[in-house]
Coordinates of C-alpha atoms and ligand atoms in Angstrom, one line a residue:
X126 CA -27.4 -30.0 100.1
X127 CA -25.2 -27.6 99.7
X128 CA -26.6 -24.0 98.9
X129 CA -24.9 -23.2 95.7
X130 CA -26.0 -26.8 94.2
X131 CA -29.8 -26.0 95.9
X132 CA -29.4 -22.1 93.9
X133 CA -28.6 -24.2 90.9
X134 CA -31.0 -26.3 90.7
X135 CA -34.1 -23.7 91.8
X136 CA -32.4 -21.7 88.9
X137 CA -32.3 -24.5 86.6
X138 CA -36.2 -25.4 87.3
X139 CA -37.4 -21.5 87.0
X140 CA -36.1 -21.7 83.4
X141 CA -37.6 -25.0 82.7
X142 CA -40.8 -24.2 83.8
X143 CA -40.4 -21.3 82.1
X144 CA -39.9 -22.9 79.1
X145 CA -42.2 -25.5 79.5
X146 CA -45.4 -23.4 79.4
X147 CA -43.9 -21.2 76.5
X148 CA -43.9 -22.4 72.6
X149 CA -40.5 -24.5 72.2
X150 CA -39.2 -21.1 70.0
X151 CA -38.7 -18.3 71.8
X152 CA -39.1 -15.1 69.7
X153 CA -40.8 -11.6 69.6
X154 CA -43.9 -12.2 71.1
X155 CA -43.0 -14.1 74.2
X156 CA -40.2 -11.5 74.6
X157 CA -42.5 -8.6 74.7
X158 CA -45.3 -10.9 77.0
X159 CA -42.2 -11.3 79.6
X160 CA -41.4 -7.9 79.3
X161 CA -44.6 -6.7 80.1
X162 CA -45.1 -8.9 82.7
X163 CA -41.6 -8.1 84.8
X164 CA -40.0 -5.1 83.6
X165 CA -43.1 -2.6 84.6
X166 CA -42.7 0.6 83.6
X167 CA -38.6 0.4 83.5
X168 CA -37.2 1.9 80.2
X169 CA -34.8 -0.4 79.3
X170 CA -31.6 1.5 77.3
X171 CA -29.1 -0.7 75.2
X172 CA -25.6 1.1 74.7
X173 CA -22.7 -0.5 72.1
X174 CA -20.5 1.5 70.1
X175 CA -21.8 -0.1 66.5
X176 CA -25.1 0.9 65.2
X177 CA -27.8 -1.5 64.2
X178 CA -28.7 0.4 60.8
X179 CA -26.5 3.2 59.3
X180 CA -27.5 5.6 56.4
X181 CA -25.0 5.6 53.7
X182 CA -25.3 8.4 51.0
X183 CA -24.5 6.6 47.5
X184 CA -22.8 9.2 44.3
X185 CA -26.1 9.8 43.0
X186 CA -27.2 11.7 45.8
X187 CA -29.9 8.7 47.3
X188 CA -29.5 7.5 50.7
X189 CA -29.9 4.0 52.0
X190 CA -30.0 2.2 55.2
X191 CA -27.7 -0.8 56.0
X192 CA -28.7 -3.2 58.1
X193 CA -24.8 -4.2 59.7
X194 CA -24.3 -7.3 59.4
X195 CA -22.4 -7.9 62.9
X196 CA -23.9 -10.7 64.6
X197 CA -24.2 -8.5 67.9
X198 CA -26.0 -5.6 66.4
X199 CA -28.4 -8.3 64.1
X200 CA -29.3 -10.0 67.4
X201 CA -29.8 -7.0 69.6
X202 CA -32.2 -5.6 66.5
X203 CA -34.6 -8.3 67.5
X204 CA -34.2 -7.4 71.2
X205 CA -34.8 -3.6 71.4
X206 CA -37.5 -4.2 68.8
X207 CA -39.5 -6.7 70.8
X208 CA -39.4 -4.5 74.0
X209 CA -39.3 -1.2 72.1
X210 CA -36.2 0.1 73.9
X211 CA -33.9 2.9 73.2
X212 CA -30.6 2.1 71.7
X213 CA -27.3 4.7 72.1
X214 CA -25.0 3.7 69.3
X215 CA -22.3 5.7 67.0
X216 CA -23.9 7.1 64.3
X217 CA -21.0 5.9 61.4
X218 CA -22.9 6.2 58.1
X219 CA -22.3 9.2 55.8
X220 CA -25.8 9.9 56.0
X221 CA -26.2 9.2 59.9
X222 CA -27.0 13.0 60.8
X223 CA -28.9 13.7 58.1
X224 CA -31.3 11.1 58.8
X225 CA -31.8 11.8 62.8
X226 CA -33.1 14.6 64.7
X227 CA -31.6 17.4 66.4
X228 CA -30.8 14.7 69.2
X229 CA -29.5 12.0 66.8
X230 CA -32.8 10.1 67.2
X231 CA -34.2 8.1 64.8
X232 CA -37.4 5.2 64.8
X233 CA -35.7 2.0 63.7
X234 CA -35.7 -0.7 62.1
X235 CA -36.6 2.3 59.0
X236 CA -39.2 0.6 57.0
X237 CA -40.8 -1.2 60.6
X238 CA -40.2 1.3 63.6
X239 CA -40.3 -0.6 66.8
X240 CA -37.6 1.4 69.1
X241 CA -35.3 4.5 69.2
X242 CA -32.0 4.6 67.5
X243 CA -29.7 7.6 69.6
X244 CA -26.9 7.9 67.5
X245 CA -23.9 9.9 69.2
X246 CA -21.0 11.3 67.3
X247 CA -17.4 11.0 67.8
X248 CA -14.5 13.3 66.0
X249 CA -11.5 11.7 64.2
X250 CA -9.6 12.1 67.5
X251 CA -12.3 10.2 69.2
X252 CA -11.8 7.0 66.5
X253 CA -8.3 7.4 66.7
X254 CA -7.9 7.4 70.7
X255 CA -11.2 5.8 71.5
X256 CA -12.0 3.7 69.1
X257 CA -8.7 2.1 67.2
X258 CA -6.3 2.9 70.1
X259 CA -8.3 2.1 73.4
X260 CA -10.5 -0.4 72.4
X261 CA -9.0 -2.1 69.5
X262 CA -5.3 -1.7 70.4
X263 CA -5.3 -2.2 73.9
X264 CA -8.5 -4.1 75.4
X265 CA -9.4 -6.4 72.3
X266 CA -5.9 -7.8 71.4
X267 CA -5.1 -8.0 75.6
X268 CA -8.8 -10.1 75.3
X269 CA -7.9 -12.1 72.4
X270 CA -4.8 -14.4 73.1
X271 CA -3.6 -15.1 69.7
X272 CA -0.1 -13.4 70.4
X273 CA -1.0 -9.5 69.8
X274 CA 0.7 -7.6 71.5
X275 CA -1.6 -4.8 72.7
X276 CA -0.4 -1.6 72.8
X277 CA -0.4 1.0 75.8
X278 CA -1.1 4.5 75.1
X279 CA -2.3 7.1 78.0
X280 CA -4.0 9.5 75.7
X281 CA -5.8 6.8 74.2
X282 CA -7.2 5.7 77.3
X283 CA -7.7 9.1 78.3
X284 CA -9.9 9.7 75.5
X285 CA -12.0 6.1 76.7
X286 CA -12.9 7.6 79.7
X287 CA -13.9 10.3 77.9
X288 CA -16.2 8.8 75.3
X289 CA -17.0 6.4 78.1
X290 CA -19.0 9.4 79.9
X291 CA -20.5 10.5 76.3
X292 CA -21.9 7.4 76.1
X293 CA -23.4 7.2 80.1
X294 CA -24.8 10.8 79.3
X295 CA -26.7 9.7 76.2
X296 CA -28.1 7.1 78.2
X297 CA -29.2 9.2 81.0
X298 CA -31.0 11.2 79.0
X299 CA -32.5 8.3 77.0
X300 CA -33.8 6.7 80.8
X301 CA -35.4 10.2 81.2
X302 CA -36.8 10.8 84.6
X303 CA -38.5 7.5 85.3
X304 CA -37.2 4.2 86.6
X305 CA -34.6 2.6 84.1
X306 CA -32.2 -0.4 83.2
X307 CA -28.8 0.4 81.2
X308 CA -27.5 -2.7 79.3
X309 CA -24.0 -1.6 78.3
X310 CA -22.7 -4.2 75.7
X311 CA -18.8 -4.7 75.1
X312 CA -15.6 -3.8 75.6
X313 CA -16.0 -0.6 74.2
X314 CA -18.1 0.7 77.3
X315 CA -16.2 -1.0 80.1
X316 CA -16.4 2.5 82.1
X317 CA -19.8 3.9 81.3
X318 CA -21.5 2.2 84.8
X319 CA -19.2 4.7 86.7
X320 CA -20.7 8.2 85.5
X321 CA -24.3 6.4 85.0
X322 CA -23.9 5.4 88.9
X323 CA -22.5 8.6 89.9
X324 CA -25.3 10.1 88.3
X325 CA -27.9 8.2 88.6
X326 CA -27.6 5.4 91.3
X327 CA -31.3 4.7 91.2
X328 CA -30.6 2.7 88.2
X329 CA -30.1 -0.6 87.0
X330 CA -26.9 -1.6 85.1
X331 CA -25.5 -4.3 83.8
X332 CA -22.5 -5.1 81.1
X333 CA -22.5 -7.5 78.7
X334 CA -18.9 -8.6 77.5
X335 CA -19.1 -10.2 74.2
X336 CA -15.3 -11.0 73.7
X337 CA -12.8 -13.4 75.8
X338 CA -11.7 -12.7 79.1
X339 CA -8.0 -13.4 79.7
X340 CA -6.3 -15.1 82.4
X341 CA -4.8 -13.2 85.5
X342 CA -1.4 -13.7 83.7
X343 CA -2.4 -11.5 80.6
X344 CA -4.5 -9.2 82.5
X345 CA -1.8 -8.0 84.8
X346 CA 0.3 -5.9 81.5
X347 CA -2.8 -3.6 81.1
X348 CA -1.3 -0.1 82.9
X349 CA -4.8 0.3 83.7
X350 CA -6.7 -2.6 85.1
X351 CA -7.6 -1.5 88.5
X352 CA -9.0 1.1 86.7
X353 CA -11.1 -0.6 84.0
X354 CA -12.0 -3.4 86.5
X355 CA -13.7 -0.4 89.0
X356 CA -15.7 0.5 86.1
X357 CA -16.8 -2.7 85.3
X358 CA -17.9 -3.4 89.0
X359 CA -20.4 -0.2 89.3
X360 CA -22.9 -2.4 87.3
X361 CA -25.2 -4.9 89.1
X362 CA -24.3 -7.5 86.7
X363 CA -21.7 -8.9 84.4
X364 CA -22.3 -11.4 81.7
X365 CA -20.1 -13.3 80.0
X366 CA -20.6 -16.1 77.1
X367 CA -18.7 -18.6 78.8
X368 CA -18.2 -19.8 82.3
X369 CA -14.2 -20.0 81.8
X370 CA -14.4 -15.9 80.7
X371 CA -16.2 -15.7 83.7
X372 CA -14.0 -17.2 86.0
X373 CA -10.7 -15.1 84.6
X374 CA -12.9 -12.2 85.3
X375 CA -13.2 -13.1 89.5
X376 CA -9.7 -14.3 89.3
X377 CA -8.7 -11.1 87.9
X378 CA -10.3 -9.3 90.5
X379 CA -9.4 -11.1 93.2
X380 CA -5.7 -10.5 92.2
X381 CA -5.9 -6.9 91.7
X382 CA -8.9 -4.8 93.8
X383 CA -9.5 -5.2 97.3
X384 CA -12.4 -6.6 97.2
X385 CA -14.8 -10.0 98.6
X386 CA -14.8 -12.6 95.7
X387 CA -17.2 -15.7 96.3
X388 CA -16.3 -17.5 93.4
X389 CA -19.0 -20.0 94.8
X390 CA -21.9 -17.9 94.0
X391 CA -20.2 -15.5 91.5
X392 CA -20.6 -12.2 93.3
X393 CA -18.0 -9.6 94.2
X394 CA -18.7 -7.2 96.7
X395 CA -16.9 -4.0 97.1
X396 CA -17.0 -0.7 98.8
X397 CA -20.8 -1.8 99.6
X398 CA -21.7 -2.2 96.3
X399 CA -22.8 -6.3 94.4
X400 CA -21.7 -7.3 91.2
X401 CA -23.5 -10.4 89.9
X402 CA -20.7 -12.5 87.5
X403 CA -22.8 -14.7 85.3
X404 CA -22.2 -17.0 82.0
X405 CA -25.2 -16.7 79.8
X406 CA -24.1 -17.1 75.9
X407 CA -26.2 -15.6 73.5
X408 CA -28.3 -16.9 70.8
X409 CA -29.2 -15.1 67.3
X410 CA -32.9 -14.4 66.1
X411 CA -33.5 -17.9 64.7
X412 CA -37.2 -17.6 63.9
X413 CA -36.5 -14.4 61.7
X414 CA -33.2 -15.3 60.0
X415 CA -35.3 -19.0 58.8
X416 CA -38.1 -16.6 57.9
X417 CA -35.9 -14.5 55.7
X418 CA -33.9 -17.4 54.6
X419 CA -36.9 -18.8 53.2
X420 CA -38.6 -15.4 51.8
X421 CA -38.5 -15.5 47.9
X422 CA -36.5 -12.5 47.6
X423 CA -33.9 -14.6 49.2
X424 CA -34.0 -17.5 46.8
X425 CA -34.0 -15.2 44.3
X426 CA -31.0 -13.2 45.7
X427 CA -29.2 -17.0 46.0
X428 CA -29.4 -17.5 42.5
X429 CA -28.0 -13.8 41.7
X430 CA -25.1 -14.8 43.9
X431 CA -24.6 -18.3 42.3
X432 CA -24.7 -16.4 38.3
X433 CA -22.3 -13.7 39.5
X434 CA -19.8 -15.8 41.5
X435 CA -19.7 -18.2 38.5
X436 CA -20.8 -21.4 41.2
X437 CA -22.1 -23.1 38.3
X438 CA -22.2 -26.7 40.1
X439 CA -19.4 -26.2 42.2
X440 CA -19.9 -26.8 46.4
X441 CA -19.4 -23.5 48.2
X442 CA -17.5 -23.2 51.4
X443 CA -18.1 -19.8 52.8
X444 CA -16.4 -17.8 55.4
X445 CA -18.2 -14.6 57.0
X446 CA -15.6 -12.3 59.1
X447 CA -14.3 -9.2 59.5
X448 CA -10.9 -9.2 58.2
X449 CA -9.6 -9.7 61.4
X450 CA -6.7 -11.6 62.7
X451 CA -8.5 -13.3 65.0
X452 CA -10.9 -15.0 63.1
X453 CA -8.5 -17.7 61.3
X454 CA -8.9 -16.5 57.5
X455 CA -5.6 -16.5 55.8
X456 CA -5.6 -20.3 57.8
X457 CA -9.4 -20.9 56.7
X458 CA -7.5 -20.5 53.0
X459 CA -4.5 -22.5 53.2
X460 CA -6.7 -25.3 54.9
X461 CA -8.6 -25.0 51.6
X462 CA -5.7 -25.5 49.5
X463 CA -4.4 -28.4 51.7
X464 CA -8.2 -29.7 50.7
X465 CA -7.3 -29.5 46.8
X466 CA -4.2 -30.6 47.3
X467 CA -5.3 -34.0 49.6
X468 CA -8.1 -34.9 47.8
X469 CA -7.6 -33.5 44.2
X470 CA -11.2 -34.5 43.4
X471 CA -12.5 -31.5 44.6
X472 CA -10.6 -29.2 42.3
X473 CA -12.8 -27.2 40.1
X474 CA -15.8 -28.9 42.5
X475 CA -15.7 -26.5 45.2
X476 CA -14.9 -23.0 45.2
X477 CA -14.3 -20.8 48.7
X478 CA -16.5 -17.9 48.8
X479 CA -14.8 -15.6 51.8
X480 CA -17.0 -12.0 53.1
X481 CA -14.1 -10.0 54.4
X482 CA -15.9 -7.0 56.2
X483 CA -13.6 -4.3 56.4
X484 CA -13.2 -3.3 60.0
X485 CA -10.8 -1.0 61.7
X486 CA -8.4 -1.3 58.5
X487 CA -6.5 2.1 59.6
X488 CA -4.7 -0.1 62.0
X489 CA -1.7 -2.0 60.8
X490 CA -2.3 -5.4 62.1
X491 CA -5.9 -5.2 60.6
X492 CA -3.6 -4.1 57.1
X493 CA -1.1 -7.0 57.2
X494 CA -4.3 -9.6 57.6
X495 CA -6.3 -7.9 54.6
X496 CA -2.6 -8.5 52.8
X497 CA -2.3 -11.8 53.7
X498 CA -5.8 -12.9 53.1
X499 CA -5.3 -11.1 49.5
X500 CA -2.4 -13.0 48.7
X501 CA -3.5 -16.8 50.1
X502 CA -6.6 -16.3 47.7
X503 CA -4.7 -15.0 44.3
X504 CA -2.2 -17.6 45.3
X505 CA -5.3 -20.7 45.0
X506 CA -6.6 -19.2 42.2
X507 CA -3.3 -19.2 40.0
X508 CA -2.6 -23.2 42.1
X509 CA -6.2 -24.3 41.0
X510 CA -7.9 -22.8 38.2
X511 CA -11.6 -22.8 37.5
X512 CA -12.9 -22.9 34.1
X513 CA -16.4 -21.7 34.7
X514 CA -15.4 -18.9 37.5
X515 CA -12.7 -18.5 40.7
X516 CA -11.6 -21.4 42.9
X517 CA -11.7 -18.4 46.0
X518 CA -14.1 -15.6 45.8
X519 CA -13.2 -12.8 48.0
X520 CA -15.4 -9.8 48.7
X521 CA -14.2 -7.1 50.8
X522 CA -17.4 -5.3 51.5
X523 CA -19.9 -4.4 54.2
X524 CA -22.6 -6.2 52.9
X525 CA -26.0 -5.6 54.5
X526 CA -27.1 -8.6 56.8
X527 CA -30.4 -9.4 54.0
X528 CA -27.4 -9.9 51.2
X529 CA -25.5 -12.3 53.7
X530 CA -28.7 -14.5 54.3
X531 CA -29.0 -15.3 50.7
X532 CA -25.1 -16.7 51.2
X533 CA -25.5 -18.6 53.9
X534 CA -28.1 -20.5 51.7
X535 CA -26.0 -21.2 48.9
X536 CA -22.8 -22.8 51.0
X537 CA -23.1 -26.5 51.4
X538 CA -20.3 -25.4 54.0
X539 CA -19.6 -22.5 56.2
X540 CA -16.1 -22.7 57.8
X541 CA -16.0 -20.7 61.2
X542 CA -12.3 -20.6 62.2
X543 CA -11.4 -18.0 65.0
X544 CA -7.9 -18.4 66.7
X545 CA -9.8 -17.1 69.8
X546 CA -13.5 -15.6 69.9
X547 CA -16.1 -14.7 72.4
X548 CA -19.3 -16.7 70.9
X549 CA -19.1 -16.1 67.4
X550 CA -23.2 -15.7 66.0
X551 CA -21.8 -16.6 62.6
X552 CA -22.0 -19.9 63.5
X553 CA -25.4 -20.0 64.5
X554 CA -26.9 -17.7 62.0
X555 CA -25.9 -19.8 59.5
X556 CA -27.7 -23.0 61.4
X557 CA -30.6 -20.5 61.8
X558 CA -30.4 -20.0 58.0
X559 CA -30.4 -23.8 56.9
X560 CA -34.3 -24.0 56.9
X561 CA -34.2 -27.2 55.0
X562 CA -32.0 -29.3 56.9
X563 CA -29.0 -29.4 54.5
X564 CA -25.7 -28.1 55.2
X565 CA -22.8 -28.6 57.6
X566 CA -20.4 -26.3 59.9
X567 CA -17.1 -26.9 60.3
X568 CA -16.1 -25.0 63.5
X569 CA -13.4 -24.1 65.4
X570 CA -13.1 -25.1 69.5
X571 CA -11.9 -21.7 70.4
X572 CA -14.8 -20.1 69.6
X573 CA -17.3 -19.9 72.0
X574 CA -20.1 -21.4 70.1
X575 CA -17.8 -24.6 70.1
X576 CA -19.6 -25.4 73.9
X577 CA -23.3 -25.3 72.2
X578 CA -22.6 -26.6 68.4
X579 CA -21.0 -29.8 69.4
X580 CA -22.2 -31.5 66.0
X581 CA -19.8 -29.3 63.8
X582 CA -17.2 -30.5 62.5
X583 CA -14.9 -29.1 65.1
X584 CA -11.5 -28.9 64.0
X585 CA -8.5 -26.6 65.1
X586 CA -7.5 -23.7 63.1
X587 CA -3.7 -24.2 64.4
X588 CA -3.6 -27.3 62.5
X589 CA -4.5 -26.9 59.0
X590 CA -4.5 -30.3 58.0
X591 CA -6.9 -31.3 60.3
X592 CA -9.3 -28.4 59.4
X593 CA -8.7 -29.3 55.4
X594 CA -9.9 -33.2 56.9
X595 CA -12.9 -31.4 58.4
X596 CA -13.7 -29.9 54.9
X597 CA -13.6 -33.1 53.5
X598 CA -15.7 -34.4 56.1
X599 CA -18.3 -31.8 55.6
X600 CA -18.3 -32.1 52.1
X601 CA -18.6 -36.0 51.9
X602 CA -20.4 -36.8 55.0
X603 CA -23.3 -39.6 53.3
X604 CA -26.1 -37.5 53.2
X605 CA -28.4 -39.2 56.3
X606 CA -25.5 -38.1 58.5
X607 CA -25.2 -34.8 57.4
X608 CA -28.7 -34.3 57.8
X609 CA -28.7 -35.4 61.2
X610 CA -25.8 -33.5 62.5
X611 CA -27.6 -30.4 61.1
X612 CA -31.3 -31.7 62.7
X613 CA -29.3 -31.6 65.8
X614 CA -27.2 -28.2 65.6
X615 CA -30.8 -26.6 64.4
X616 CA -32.5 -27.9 67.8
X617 CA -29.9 -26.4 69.6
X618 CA -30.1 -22.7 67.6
X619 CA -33.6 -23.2 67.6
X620 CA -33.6 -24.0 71.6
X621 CA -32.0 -20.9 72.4
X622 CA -32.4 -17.4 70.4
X623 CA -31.4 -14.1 71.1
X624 CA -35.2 -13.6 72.9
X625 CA -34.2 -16.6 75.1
X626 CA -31.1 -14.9 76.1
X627 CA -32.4 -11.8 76.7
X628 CA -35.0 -13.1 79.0
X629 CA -32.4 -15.6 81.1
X630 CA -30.1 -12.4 81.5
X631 CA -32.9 -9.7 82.4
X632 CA -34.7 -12.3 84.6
X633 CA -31.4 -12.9 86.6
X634 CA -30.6 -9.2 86.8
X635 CA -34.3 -8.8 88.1
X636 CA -33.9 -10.9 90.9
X637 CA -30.1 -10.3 91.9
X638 CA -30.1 -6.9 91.7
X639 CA -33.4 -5.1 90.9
X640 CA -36.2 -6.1 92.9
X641 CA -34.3 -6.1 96.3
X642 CA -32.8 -3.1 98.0
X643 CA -28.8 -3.6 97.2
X644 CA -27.9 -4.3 100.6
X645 CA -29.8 -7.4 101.0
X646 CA -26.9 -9.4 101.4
X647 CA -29.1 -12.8 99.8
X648 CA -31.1 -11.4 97.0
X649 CA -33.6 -13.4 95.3
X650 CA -32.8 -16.2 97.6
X651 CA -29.8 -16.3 95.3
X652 CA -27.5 -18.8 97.3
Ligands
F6P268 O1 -16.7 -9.8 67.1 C1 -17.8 -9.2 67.6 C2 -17.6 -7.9 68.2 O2 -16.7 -8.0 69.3 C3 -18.9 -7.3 68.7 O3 -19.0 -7.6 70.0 C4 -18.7 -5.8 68.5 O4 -19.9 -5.2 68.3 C5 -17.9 -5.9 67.2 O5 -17.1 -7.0 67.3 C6 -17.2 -4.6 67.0 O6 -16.7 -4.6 65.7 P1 -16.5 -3.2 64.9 O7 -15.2 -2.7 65.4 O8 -16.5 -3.6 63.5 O9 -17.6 -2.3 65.3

């Protein structure tokens, strides 16, 4: 046999058995038991660039705390709460110093403390450079392909190298003197592992990439690639959501570093240094979101929603994004339209409830989206009238994650539609949501939640008739089949959380990189 297939399968059996003695749902509890049981004393420190809460300081003076509603910073709540980690984060409310200590610390979640918020502050030139130009003009649009063209800017990715040791230092100090993990999560931090293992090469590190990884072909504009890649390869291991992501990534490498690349067991070794390459996609708190799906403040929230969105009888289709031109919403709309249009029974029958977060709207491509999507919905409203209320509800806001729940509950459908997308926890928070079995998903295959969710109704966002036919679908499925295609999405939510994700990654990065010395050349048996 041949020893990748024999690593395979040991792995394969390691998790069963793990999750053969544990209760079929994963969640808090059995997080924190693992953790106890493998992580020993190491403090475990998360890194992103959004913050789980913020503090927002309303015109009466009163300050409250938002629970963001990304699906990244809801899943990684659960995570750092269940383990009690520390978590280094931009503090981005209006409120955020206020409501911190000297060091930016805070105990969060607010009203349950279970782990330390370290909120870090950037300038104006640091969102400008950092944050809008390096990240969101260069790296995600080169990440994305849905024909962005990224653009290059050496200040800007000055000022990420920059912000990029900020973010290591915060963490260093949040380790404290003790043994300690640093999971980096995003593009945002793709150079942090370099100062941390400058600094602290006792360490372990890991990144988590939420977003795509491009082909070789794409890679090779960015002026800065051998660069970035470097960065990436001082942590111990890389995860990705999906194997092809995964494979770019050692391609990538392979074209542009001297360096070993096994693609076979998914390691690249250079200048005497490992990097693990792994797939593990992540999963959403499943046991909480039901729980607060089904807590009466959230069926009473529903109906608030229902009286002030005018839903009347109607069936909602709802859309959750950030107005971002990756995540198919002006096409999500005209799909809609094609639906009224095809199948004119559903006019004044279903109305289109869209959340447009707004996200980075200083840039101009992020502008011309929030325009577009604007315009497709005023131009359905004046094509199909509603008496009782709108045919498309749009609300531009940064609603807090406990008034999305109450939204996901209402829609019969939710339509997630990306051109191009990492996972997408959308998707599965609103499977996580439909405690009672009703509802249906109509999904796009370019997201990565396509590989999991294979009951949606999968249909591609380039071809809008074919997603308006996937509306219909959803809407009209007989009511047995809907149910089951739901049973069978729920069992795969269900299956895997965000606590069974955390404990596939941590395991893995346990035994590839932390309990052996780094020049074992076959760790863990790995191979
Ligand atoms: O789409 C998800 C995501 O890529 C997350 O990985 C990340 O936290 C988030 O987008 C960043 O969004 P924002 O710019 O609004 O903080």
């Amino acid at each position: 046999m041949q020893r990748s297939l024999r690593h395979a399968l040991r792995e394969a059996s390691r998790i069963a058995s793990r999750r053969a003695d544990s209760p079929q749902r994963t969640g808090t509890d059995e997080l924190q038991k693992w953790a106890r049981a493998h992580l020993g004393g190491r403090r475990l420190v998360l890194v992103s660039n959004r913050e789980p809460w913020s503090h927002h300081r309303a015109a009466d003076g009163s300050i409250t705390a938002v629970r963001n509603a990304g699906g990244l910073t809801v899943s990684l709540d659960a995570l750092a709460g269940a383990v009690g980690a520390a978590w280094v984060a931009h503090g981005s409310g209006s409120a955020a110093r206020e409501t911190a200590d000297a060091e930016g610390r805070l105990p969060c979640p607010p009203d349950q403390p279970r782990y330390t918020l370290r909120r870090i502050w950037l300038d104006e030139t640091d969102h400008t450079l950092f944050y809008a130009g390096a990240a969101n003009s260069m790296l995600w649009p080169l990440c994305h392909v849905v024909f962005v063209r990224p653009r290059f800017d050496a200040d800007a990715w000055e000022r990420y190298r920059e912000v990029n040791r900020r973010y290591a230092e915060a963490a260093i100090e949040e380790v404290g003197p003790g043994d300690g993990m640093v999971w980096l999560q995003d593009y945002h931090l793709a150079l942090a592992a370099r100062t941390l293992r400058e600094r602290r090469p006792d360490l372990g590190l890991a990144l988590f990439w939420h977003i795509p990884w491009p082909s070789p072909e794409v890679f090779r504009v960015l002026p800065w690639r051998s660069e970035l890649l470097e960065g990436m390869l001082a942590n111990d291991v890389l995860g990705f959501h999906i194997r092809g992501h995964a494979l770019n990534f050692l391609q990538c490498v392979a074209d542009t570093l001297e360096a070993r690349v096994d693609f076979e067991r998914m390691a690249i070794d250079r200048q005497g240094h490992r990097t693990w390459v792994r797939a593990v996609p992540i999963g959403v708190p499943a046991v909480e979101i039901g729980d607060l799906a089904d807590a009466p403040s959230t069926r009473a929230a529903e109906q608030a929603w229902r009286e002030r969105l005018g839903i009347g009888t109607a069936k909602v289709i709802l859309g959750v994004d950030r107005l971002d031109y990756t995540k198919g919403v002006p096409q999500r709309l005209k799909a809609f339209g094609r639906l009224l249009e095809r199948h004119p029974h559903w006019v004044g029958r279903a109305v289109f409830v869209q959340v447009g977060v707004p996200s980075r709207i200083g840039l101009p491509e992020y502008q011309a989206v929030q325009r577009q999507v604007r315009w497709e919905a005023a131009r359905l409203q004046r094509r199909f009238p509603r008496r009782e209320g709108q045919s498309v509800v749009l609300l531009e806001d940064s609603l807090d994650f406990r008034d999305i729940v109450p939204l996901y509950r209402l829609a019969d459908v939710c339509a997630v539609t990306p051109l191009h997308d990492g996972m997408n926890l959308v998707a599965k928070e609103y499977v996580a949501a439909c405690t009672d079995g009703e509802g249906a998903l109509v999904l796009s295959p370019f997201a990565g939640a396509s590989r999991e969710l294979e009951r949606a109704h999968l249909a591609s966002p380039f071809d809008i008739d074919a997603l308006a036919e996937a509306y219909r679908a959803a809407l009209e499925d007989p009511a047995a089949d809907r149910r089951t295609r739901m049973a069978d999405l729920r069992e795969t939510v269900l299956r895997r959380t965000v606590h069974d994700w955390a404990i596939e990654f941590l395991d893995l990065w346990q035994r590839l990189a932390l309990r052996t010395s780094r020049s074992d050349p076959n760790p863990g048996g790995a191979g």
